């Protein structure tokens, strides 16, 4: 009802009833009052707050005439006398005129004009003439020859011509409108059918920048015989609704056409092609070079002269497109004061044109570098912004388009570009993720090795220089309980994505098995089962039917300085001791993983503190330029010479043993062993007697005091009590209590039972079953592992901050 505010607010002819003016109101299609003028309040006493939102029929004190009902049902104008209620409780006879106003959606709204009825000859005709003249809604009356008979003041104001001038020019709602033919067709239809017809037209005055849209309602005026004697036309401006609807339609189309692929360039082309020619004559899309590379863009707006590239452009006039002087793929650069640079710096769209000094300066800069003037009458520069990051800029220009860009066009351009920016960013992120996936396929190194004190490590992974791409070599360093560490090196047979995917699954399996502290030989046995299952589950006809792999798994204990290792079809590690001796560890040669039903054996070695342990895959020693024996001898020779760092050792090994174009991947892990000082480990062997639980607590409390860890006394006391009591109740003596102070405080209780404990939920009246749950709540980590004499239950507590 915003389009009728001039009428219903009393701006056109509102006056007091005694003055002969008209009270006006607007009623929607449901019969609910939407507007109530001050003159209407003066006429009936009801304020706008009392009437707006209420049914108009409630104001009548008597049923309206049958003729009024028929006219309302048929959507035709009506005039007559009705009896209305006054706020003081009385009744008023009111002369009422009702005009139908049809919106662009086909709804019929009503404009009501009323005045106090006063008897007298010709009074009704006078009222109708005054309502016609003073109405704020454009109204015209046409004869049966389809020529204009009368036009009210509102229509004259819209057209900008007098009634006589329009009458002389002939028929039509808007004589200069390009849709005048549509109005003429509608008039002919009403005349021939005798039925009301709706139409739509557009008009733009000379001082306006864009067309105004009008919904027209054409209704026949009939004599008593039912013959059409004239046609009344009323206009209802729907500019806001129409252009908003057109914008929504464009955005809806853009949503379907833009982003059909995850390709940055294709998405930019879809953005450039969608709004042409309805919205703009020419559209260009320039993106930052970093976006085209798939890099993460900088958050927020960008200022200064930034490197960009023309990715796509589209013109509605292919023969005349000075905007396309910059070709697709060429570098795009905008001066800092130019409208495109301004929108990039502010993050807001810019509406510009020849009236803008910055635009004129930009055209002058173009002329200096030999580029033509764009020759546009308006231009919108909108930044492509997604998730807070600027991706580029889109330019919308109108050169031959009849309408100049307006503020609502600026908003539409922002919405259009915003949707497209999300699609472009999705494509960029996909490109980046795809590149990252390819990089990760080549980079099989574990990320962020967990801190531990047992060894110092340096690692290398070198992919093969072959057409098959990366393979399935990997290494890992896994912290274990009791300050121990597991060192792993493995190799999946084959190359390519399938080998890399299999490697990832095996590396995960090794970490899972290591977490339950399996001995090396048992871990390889379980890993062999995993490889067998992967082979049986493989349904890829392209991949090898058989999945094979080799692996070396070693566990080093810095307390005992012993290394326990087992291998499955893998080369043995090399050990260089501080005295200069270098050798290959004599590990039992287990079969490769995946064969099944063959045993694996482990071996233990005492490793002096400061020894260097080298684990590697067969790509290091199997090379075209050297046989295996010479490569192993070369490795041992390198390790005999002291190196300033483990990183230098890795570089020297690879540089010496590998050819410039290796045919297989190489994974290399070099570790220097450390030992925990005797003062960091304390052990007590106690009989399995309940009375000694207090002694175990006292031992632990005393040692914490010696270490300066009194803050952990309460928690450690509880943990020792629970673990020691558990060993007495469910195991057999003797019981060993061990405390290790490393990066964390480890409380460890060992007994001769091989039964592993587990958490359970105790019932209300159970006397036990809550010990391990309490330990789990009080400590950072806890677990159990098998030892040669039985089992050990351990728990770790974080050390107080220094």
Coordinates of N, CA, C and O in Angstrom, one line a residue, residues 487-617:
X487 N 60.1 -47.0 17.6 CA 60.7 -46.5 16.3 C 60.2 -47.4 15.2 O 60.4 -48.6 15.3
X488 N 59.5 -46.8 14.2 CA 58.9 -47.6 13.1 C 59.4 -47.1 11.8 O 59.4 -45.9 11.5
X489 N 59.6 -48.1 10.9 CA 59.9 -47.8 9.5 C 59.2 -48.9 8.7 O 59.3 -50.1 9.0
X490 N 58.4 -48.5 7.6 CA 57.7 -49.5 6.8 C 57.7 -49.1 5.4 O 58.0 -48.0 5.0
X491 N 57.3 -50.1 4.5 CA 57.3 -49.9 3.1 C 56.2 -50.8 2.5 O 56.2 -52.0 2.7
X492 N 55.2 -50.1 1.8 CA 54.2 -50.9 1.1 C 54.6 -51.1 -0.3 O 55.2 -50.2 -0.9
X493 N 54.4 -52.3 -0.8 CA 54.8 -52.6 -2.2 C 54.0 -51.8 -3.2 O 52.8 -51.6 -3.0
X494 N 54.7 -51.3 -4.2 CA 54.0 -50.5 -5.2 C 54.2 -49.0 -5.1 O 54.8 -48.5 -4.2
X495 N 53.5 -48.3 -6.0 CA 53.5 -46.9 -6.0 C 52.1 -46.4 -6.3 O 51.2 -47.1 -6.6
X496 N 52.0 -45.1 -6.2 CA 50.7 -44.4 -6.5 C 49.8 -44.3 -5.3 O 50.1 -44.6 -4.2
X497 N 48.6 -43.8 -5.6 CA 47.6 -43.5 -4.6 C 47.2 -44.8 -3.8 O 47.1 -44.7 -2.6
X498 N 47.1 -45.9 -4.5 CA 46.7 -47.1 -3.8 C 47.8 -47.5 -2.7 O 47.4 -47.8 -1.6
X499 N 49.1 -47.4 -3.1 CA 50.1 -47.7 -2.1 C 50.1 -46.7 -1.0 O 50.3 -47.1 0.2
X500 N 49.9 -45.4 -1.3 CA 49.9 -44.4 -0.2 C 48.7 -44.6 0.7 O 48.9 -44.4 1.9
X501 N 47.5 -44.9 0.1 CA 46.4 -45.2 1.0 C 46.6 -46.4 1.9 O 46.2 -46.3 3.1
X502 N 47.2 -47.4 1.4 CA 47.5 -48.6 2.2 C 48.5 -48.3 3.3 O 48.3 -48.7 4.5
X503 N 49.5 -47.5 2.9 CA 50.5 -47.0 4.0 C 49.8 -46.3 5.1 O 50.1 -46.5 6.3
X504 N 48.8 -45.4 4.7 CA 48.1 -44.6 5.8 C 47.4 -45.5 6.7 O 47.4 -45.3 8.0
X505 N 46.8 -46.6 6.2 CA 46.0 -47.5 7.0 C 46.9 -48.3 7.9 O 46.6 -48.6 9.1
X506 N 48.1 -48.7 7.4 CA 49.0 -49.5 8.2 C 49.7 -48.7 9.3 O 49.9 -49.2 10.4
X507 N 50.0 -47.4 8.9 CA 50.6 -46.6 10.0 C 49.6 -46.3 11.1 O 50.0 -46.3 12.3
X508 N 48.3 -46.2 10.8 CA 47.3 -46.0 11.8 C 47.2 -47.3 12.6 O 47.1 -47.3 13.9
X509 N 47.2 -48.5 12.0 CA 47.2 -49.7 12.7 C 48.3 -49.9 13.6 O 48.2 -50.4 14.8
X510 N 49.5 -49.5 13.2 CA 50.7 -49.7 14.1 C 50.6 -48.8 15.3 O 50.9 -49.2 16.4
X511 N 50.1 -47.6 15.1 CA 49.9 -46.7 16.3 C 48.8 -47.2 17.2 O 49.0 -47.1 18.5
X512 N 47.8 -47.8 16.7 CA 46.8 -48.4 17.6 C 47.3 -49.6 18.3 O 47.1 -49.7 19.6
X513 N 48.1 -50.5 17.7 CA 48.6 -51.6 18.3 C 49.7 -51.2 19.3 O 49.8 -51.8 20.4
X514 N 50.5 -50.2 19.0 CA 51.5 -49.7 20.0 C 50.8 -49.1 21.2 O 51.4 -49.2 22.3
X515 N 49.6 -48.6 21.1 CA 49.0 -47.9 22.2 C 48.6 -49.0 23.3 O 48.4 -48.6 24.4
X516 N 48.4 -50.2 22.9 CA 48.1 -51.3 23.9 C 49.4 -52.0 24.3 O 49.3 -53.1 24.9
X517 N 50.5 -51.5 23.9 CA 51.9 -51.9 24.4 C 52.1 -53.4 24.1 O 52.6 -54.2 25.0
X518 N 51.9 -53.8 22.8 CA 52.2 -55.1 22.4 C 53.7 -55.2 22.2 O 54.3 -54.3 21.7
X519 N 54.3 -56.4 22.5 CA 55.7 -56.6 22.2 C 55.9 -56.5 20.7 O 55.0 -56.8 19.9
X520 N 57.1 -56.3 20.2 CA 57.3 -56.1 18.7 C 56.9 -57.3 17.9 O 56.2 -57.2 16.9
X521 N 57.2 -58.6 18.4 CA 56.8 -59.7 17.6 C 55.3 -59.9 17.5 O 54.7 -60.2 16.5
X522 N 54.6 -59.6 18.6 CA 53.1 -59.7 18.6 C 52.5 -58.6 17.8 O 51.5 -58.8 17.1
X523 N 53.1 -57.5 17.8 CA 52.5 -56.4 17.0 C 52.6 -56.7 15.6 O 51.7 -56.5 14.8
X524 N 53.8 -57.2 15.1 CA 53.9 -57.6 13.7 C 52.9 -58.7 13.3 O 52.4 -58.7 12.2
X525 N 52.6 -59.6 14.2 CA 51.7 -60.7 14.0 C 50.3 -60.1 13.7 O 49.6 -60.5 12.7
X526 N 49.9 -59.1 14.5 CA 48.6 -58.5 14.3 C 48.6 -57.6 13.1 O 47.6 -57.6 12.3
X527 N 49.7 -57.0 12.8 CA 49.8 -56.2 11.6 C 49.7 -57.0 10.3 O 49.2 -56.6 9.3
X528 N 50.3 -58.3 10.4 CA 50.2 -59.2 9.3 C 48.7 -59.6 9.0 O 48.3 -59.7 7.9
X529 N 47.9 -59.7 10.1 CA 46.5 -60.0 9.9 C 45.8 -58.8 9.2 O 44.9 -59.0 8.4
X530 N 46.2 -57.6 9.6 CA 45.6 -56.4 9.0 C 45.9 -56.4 7.5 O 45.0 -56.1 6.7
X531 N 47.1 -56.6 7.1 CA 47.4 -56.6 5.7 C 46.6 -57.7 4.9 O 46.1 -57.5 3.8
X532 N 46.5 -58.9 5.6 CA 45.7 -59.9 5.0 C 44.2 -59.5 4.7 O 43.6 -59.8 3.7
X533 N 43.7 -58.8 5.7 CA 42.3 -58.3 5.6 C 42.2 -57.3 4.5 O 41.2 -57.3 3.8
X534 N 43.1 -56.4 4.5 CA 43.1 -55.4 3.4 C 43.1 -56.0 2.0 O 42.4 -55.5 1.1
X535 N 43.9 -57.0 1.9 CA 44.0 -57.7 0.6 C 42.7 -58.4 0.2 O 42.2 -58.3 -0.9
X536 N 42.0 -59.0 1.2 CA 40.8 -59.7 0.9 C 39.6 -58.7 0.7 O 38.7 -59.0 0.0
X537 N 39.7 -57.5 1.3 CA 38.7 -56.5 1.1 C 38.8 -55.6 -0.2 O 37.9 -54.9 -0.5
X538 N 40.0 -55.7 -0.8 CA 40.3 -54.9 -2.0 C 39.3 -55.3 -3.1 O 39.2 -56.4 -3.5
X539 N 38.6 -54.3 -3.7 CA 37.7 -54.5 -4.8 C 38.1 -53.6 -6.0 O 37.4 -53.6 -7.0
X540 N 39.3 -53.0 -5.9 CA 39.7 -52.1 -7.0 C 40.4 -53.0 -8.1 O 41.5 -53.5 -7.8
X541 N 39.8 -53.1 -9.3 CA 40.4 -53.9 -10.3 C 41.7 -53.3 -10.8 O 42.5 -54.0 -11.4
X542 N 41.9 -52.0 -10.6 CA 43.1 -51.4 -11.1 C 44.3 -51.7 -10.2 O 45.5 -51.8 -10.6
X543 N 44.1 -51.8 -8.9 CA 45.2 -52.0 -7.9 C 45.6 -53.5 -8.0 O 45.0 -54.3 -8.6
X544 N 46.8 -53.7 -7.4 CA 47.3 -55.0 -7.4 C 46.4 -56.0 -6.6 O 45.9 -55.6 -5.6
X545 N 46.3 -57.2 -7.1 CA 45.5 -58.1 -6.3 C 46.0 -58.4 -5.0 O 45.3 -58.7 -4.0
X546 N 47.4 -58.5 -4.8 CA 48.0 -58.8 -3.6 C 48.6 -57.5 -3.0 O 49.2 -56.7 -3.7
X547 N 48.4 -57.4 -1.7 CA 48.9 -56.2 -0.9 C 50.1 -56.8 -0.1 O 49.9 -57.7 0.7
X548 N 51.3 -56.2 -0.2 CA 52.4 -56.6 0.5 C 53.1 -55.5 1.2 O 53.0 -54.3 0.7
X549 N 53.8 -55.7 2.3 CA 54.5 -54.6 2.9 C 55.6 -55.2 3.8 O 55.6 -56.4 4.2
X550 N 56.5 -54.4 4.1 CA 57.6 -54.7 5.1 C 57.6 -53.7 6.2 O 57.1 -52.6 6.1
X551 N 58.1 -54.1 7.4 CA 58.0 -53.2 8.6 C 59.1 -53.6 9.6 O 59.4 -54.8 9.7
X552 N 59.7 -52.6 10.2 CA 60.6 -52.8 11.3 C 60.0 -52.0 12.5 O 59.8 -50.8 12.4
X553 N 59.9 -52.8 13.6 CA 59.3 -52.1 14.8 C 60.2 -52.4 16.0 O 60.6 -53.5 16.3
X554 N 60.7 -51.3 16.6 CA 61.7 -51.4 17.7 C 61.2 -50.5 18.8 O 60.7 -49.4 18.7
X555 N 61.4 -51.0 20.1 CA 61.1 -50.3 21.3 C 62.3 -50.1 22.1 O 63.0 -51.1 22.5
X556 N 62.6 -48.9 22.5 CA 63.8 -48.5 23.3 C 63.3 -48.0 24.6 O 62.4 -47.2 24.7
X557 N 64.0 -48.6 25.7 CA 63.7 -48.3 27.1 C 64.8 -47.5 27.6 O 65.9 -48.0 27.8
X558 N 64.7 -46.2 27.9 CA 65.8 -45.4 28.5 C 66.2 -45.7 29.9 O 67.2 -45.2 30.4
X559 N 65.3 -46.4 30.6 CA 65.6 -46.8 32.0 C 66.6 -48.0 32.0 O 67.7 -48.0 32.6
X560 N 66.3 -49.0 31.2 CA 67.2 -50.2 31.1 C 68.2 -50.1 30.0 O 69.1 -50.9 29.9
X561 N 68.0 -49.1 29.1 CA 68.9 -48.9 27.9 C 68.9 -50.2 27.1 O 69.9 -50.5 26.5
X562 N 67.7 -50.8 26.9 CA 67.6 -52.0 26.1 C 66.7 -51.7 24.9 O 65.7 -50.9 25.0
X563 N 67.0 -52.3 23.8 CA 66.2 -52.2 22.6 C 65.7 -53.6 22.2 O 66.4 -54.5 22.1
X564 N 64.3 -53.6 22.0 CA 63.7 -54.8 21.6 C 63.1 -54.6 20.3 O 62.3 -53.6 20.1
X565 N 63.4 -55.4 19.3 CA 63.0 -55.1 17.9 C 62.6 -56.4 17.2 O 63.0 -57.5 17.5
X566 N 61.8 -56.3 16.1 CA 61.4 -57.4 15.3 C 61.2 -56.8 13.9 O 60.8 -55.6 13.7
X567 N 61.4 -57.6 12.8 CA 61.2 -57.1 11.5 C 60.4 -58.1 10.6 O 60.5 -59.3 10.9
X568 N 59.7 -57.6 9.7 CA 58.9 -58.4 8.7 C 59.3 -58.0 7.3 O 58.9 -57.1 6.7
X569 N 60.3 -58.8 6.8 CA 60.8 -58.6 5.4 C 61.4 -57.3 5.2 O 61.5 -56.8 4.1
X570 N 62.0 -56.8 6.3 CA 62.6 -55.4 6.2 C 64.1 -55.5 6.5 O 64.6 -56.3 7.3
X571 N 64.9 -54.6 5.9 CA 66.3 -54.6 6.2 C 66.6 -54.3 7.7 O 65.8 -53.5 8.3
X572 N 67.6 -54.9 8.3 CA 67.9 -54.6 9.7 C 68.5 -53.2 9.9 O 69.1 -52.6 9.0
X573 N 68.3 -52.7 11.1 CA 68.8 -51.3 11.4 C 70.3 -51.4 11.6 O 70.9 -52.4 12.0
X574 N 70.9 -50.2 11.5 CA 72.3 -50.1 11.8 C 72.5 -49.4 13.1 O 71.7 -48.4 13.5
X575 N 73.5 -49.8 13.9 CA 73.7 -49.2 15.2 C 75.2 -48.8 15.3 O 76.1 -49.5 15.1
X576 N 75.4 -47.5 15.6 CA 76.7 -46.9 15.8 C 76.8 -46.5 17.3 O 76.1 -45.7 17.8
X577 N 77.7 -47.2 18.0 CA 77.9 -46.9 19.5 C 78.9 -45.8 19.7 O 79.7 -45.5 18.7
X578 N 78.9 -45.2 20.8 CA 79.9 -44.1 21.1 C 81.3 -44.4 20.9 O 82.2 -43.5 20.7
X579 N 81.7 -45.7 21.0 CA 83.1 -46.1 20.9 C 83.5 -46.2 19.4 O 84.6 -46.6 19.1
X580 N 82.6 -45.9 18.5 CA 83.0 -45.9 17.1 C 82.7 -47.2 16.4 O 82.9 -47.3 15.1
X581 N 82.1 -48.2 17.0 CA 81.7 -49.4 16.4 C 80.4 -49.3 15.7 O 79.4 -48.7 16.2
X582 N 80.3 -49.8 14.5 CA 79.1 -49.8 13.7 C 78.8 -51.2 13.2 O 79.7 -51.9 12.7
X583 N 77.5 -51.6 13.3 CA 77.1 -52.9 12.9 C 75.6 -52.9 12.6 O 74.9 -52.0 13.0
X584 N 75.2 -53.9 11.8 CA 73.8 -54.2 11.6 C 73.3 -55.1 12.7 O 73.9 -56.2 13.0
X585 N 72.2 -54.8 13.3 CA 71.7 -55.6 14.4 C 71.2 -56.9 13.8 O 70.5 -57.0 12.8
X586 N 71.5 -58.0 14.5 CA 71.2 -59.3 14.0 C 69.8 -59.7 14.5 O 69.6 -60.3 15.5
X587 N 68.8 -59.2 13.7 CA 67.4 -59.5 14.0 C 67.0 -60.7 13.2 O 67.4 -60.9 12.0
X588 N 66.1 -61.6 13.8 CA 65.6 -62.7 13.0 C 64.8 -62.2 11.8 O 64.1 -61.2 11.9
X589 N 65.0 -62.8 10.7 CA 64.4 -62.3 9.4 C 63.0 -62.8 9.2 O 62.8 -63.9 8.7
X590 N 62.1 -62.1 9.7 CA 60.7 -62.5 9.5 C 60.2 -62.3 8.1 O 60.8 -61.5 7.3
X591 N 59.1 -62.9 7.7 CA 58.6 -62.8 6.4 C 57.9 -61.5 6.2 O 57.5 -60.8 7.1
X592 N 57.7 -61.0 4.9 CA 57.0 -59.8 4.7 C 55.5 -59.9 5.2 O 55.0 -61.0 5.3
X593 N 54.9 -58.8 5.4 CA 53.5 -58.8 5.9 C 52.6 -59.2 4.8 O 52.8 -58.8 3.6
X594 N 51.6 -59.9 5.1 CA 50.6 -60.3 4.2 C 50.6 -61.8 3.8 O 49.7 -62.3 3.1
X595 N 51.7 -62.5 4.1 CA 51.8 -63.9 3.8 C 51.0 -64.8 4.7 O 50.4 -65.8 4.3
X596 N 50.9 -64.4 6.0 CA 50.1 -65.1 7.0 C 50.7 -66.5 7.4 O 51.4 -67.1 6.7
X597 N 50.3 -66.8 8.7 CA 50.6 -68.1 9.2 C 52.1 -68.4 9.4 O 52.6 -69.5 9.5
X598 N 52.9 -67.3 9.4 CA 54.4 -67.5 9.6 C 54.8 -66.6 10.8 O 54.3 -65.5 11.0
X599 N 55.6 -67.2 11.7 CA 55.9 -66.5 12.9 C 56.9 -65.3 12.8 O 57.7 -65.3 11.8
X600 N 56.8 -64.4 13.7 CA 57.8 -63.3 13.8 C 58.5 -63.5 15.2 O 57.9 -63.9 16.2
X601 N 59.8 -63.1 15.2 CA 60.6 -63.2 16.4 C 61.2 -61.9 16.7 O 61.6 -61.1 15.8
X602 N 61.4 -61.6 17.9 CA 62.0 -60.4 18.3 C 63.3 -60.7 19.0 O 63.6 -61.8 19.5
X603 N 64.2 -59.7 19.1 CA 65.5 -59.8 19.8 C 65.7 -58.6 20.6 O 65.2 -57.5 20.3
X604 N 66.5 -58.7 21.7 CA 66.8 -57.6 22.6 C 68.3 -57.3 22.5 O 69.1 -58.2 22.4
X605 N 68.6 -56.0 22.7 CA 70.0 -55.6 22.6 C 70.2 -54.5 23.7 O 69.3 -53.7 23.9
X606 N 71.4 -54.5 24.3 CA 71.7 -53.5 25.2 C 72.4 -52.4 24.4 O 73.3 -52.6 23.6
X607 N 71.9 -51.1 24.5 CA 72.3 -50.0 23.7 C 72.9 -49.0 24.6 O 72.2 -48.4 25.5
X608 N 74.2 -48.7 24.4 CA 74.9 -47.7 25.3 C 74.2 -46.3 25.1 O 73.8 -46.0 23.9
X609 N 74.2 -45.5 26.1 CA 73.7 -44.1 25.9 C 74.5 -43.4 24.9 O 75.8 -43.5 24.9
X610 N 73.8 -42.6 24.1 CA 74.5 -41.8 23.0 C 74.8 -42.6 21.8 O 75.4 -42.1 20.8
X611 N 74.2 -43.8 21.6 CA 74.4 -44.6 20.4 C 73.4 -44.0 19.3 O 72.4 -43.3 19.6
X612 N 73.8 -44.2 18.1 CA 73.0 -43.8 16.9 C 72.4 -45.0 16.2 O 73.1 -45.9 15.8
X613 N 71.1 -44.9 16.1 CA 70.3 -46.0 15.5 C 69.8 -45.5 14.2 O 69.1 -44.5 14.2
X614 N 70.0 -46.3 13.1 CA 69.5 -45.9 11.8 C 68.5 -46.9 11.2 O 68.9 -48.1 11.1
X615 N 67.3 -46.4 11.0 CA 66.3 -47.3 10.4 C 66.0 -46.7 9.0 O 65.9 -45.5 8.8
X616 N 65.7 -47.6 8.0 CA 65.6 -47.1 6.6 C 64.8 -48.1 5.8 O 64.5 -49.2 6.3
X617 N 64.3 -47.7 4.7 CA 63.6 -48.6 3.8 C 64.6 -49.0 2.7 O 65.7 -48.5 2.5

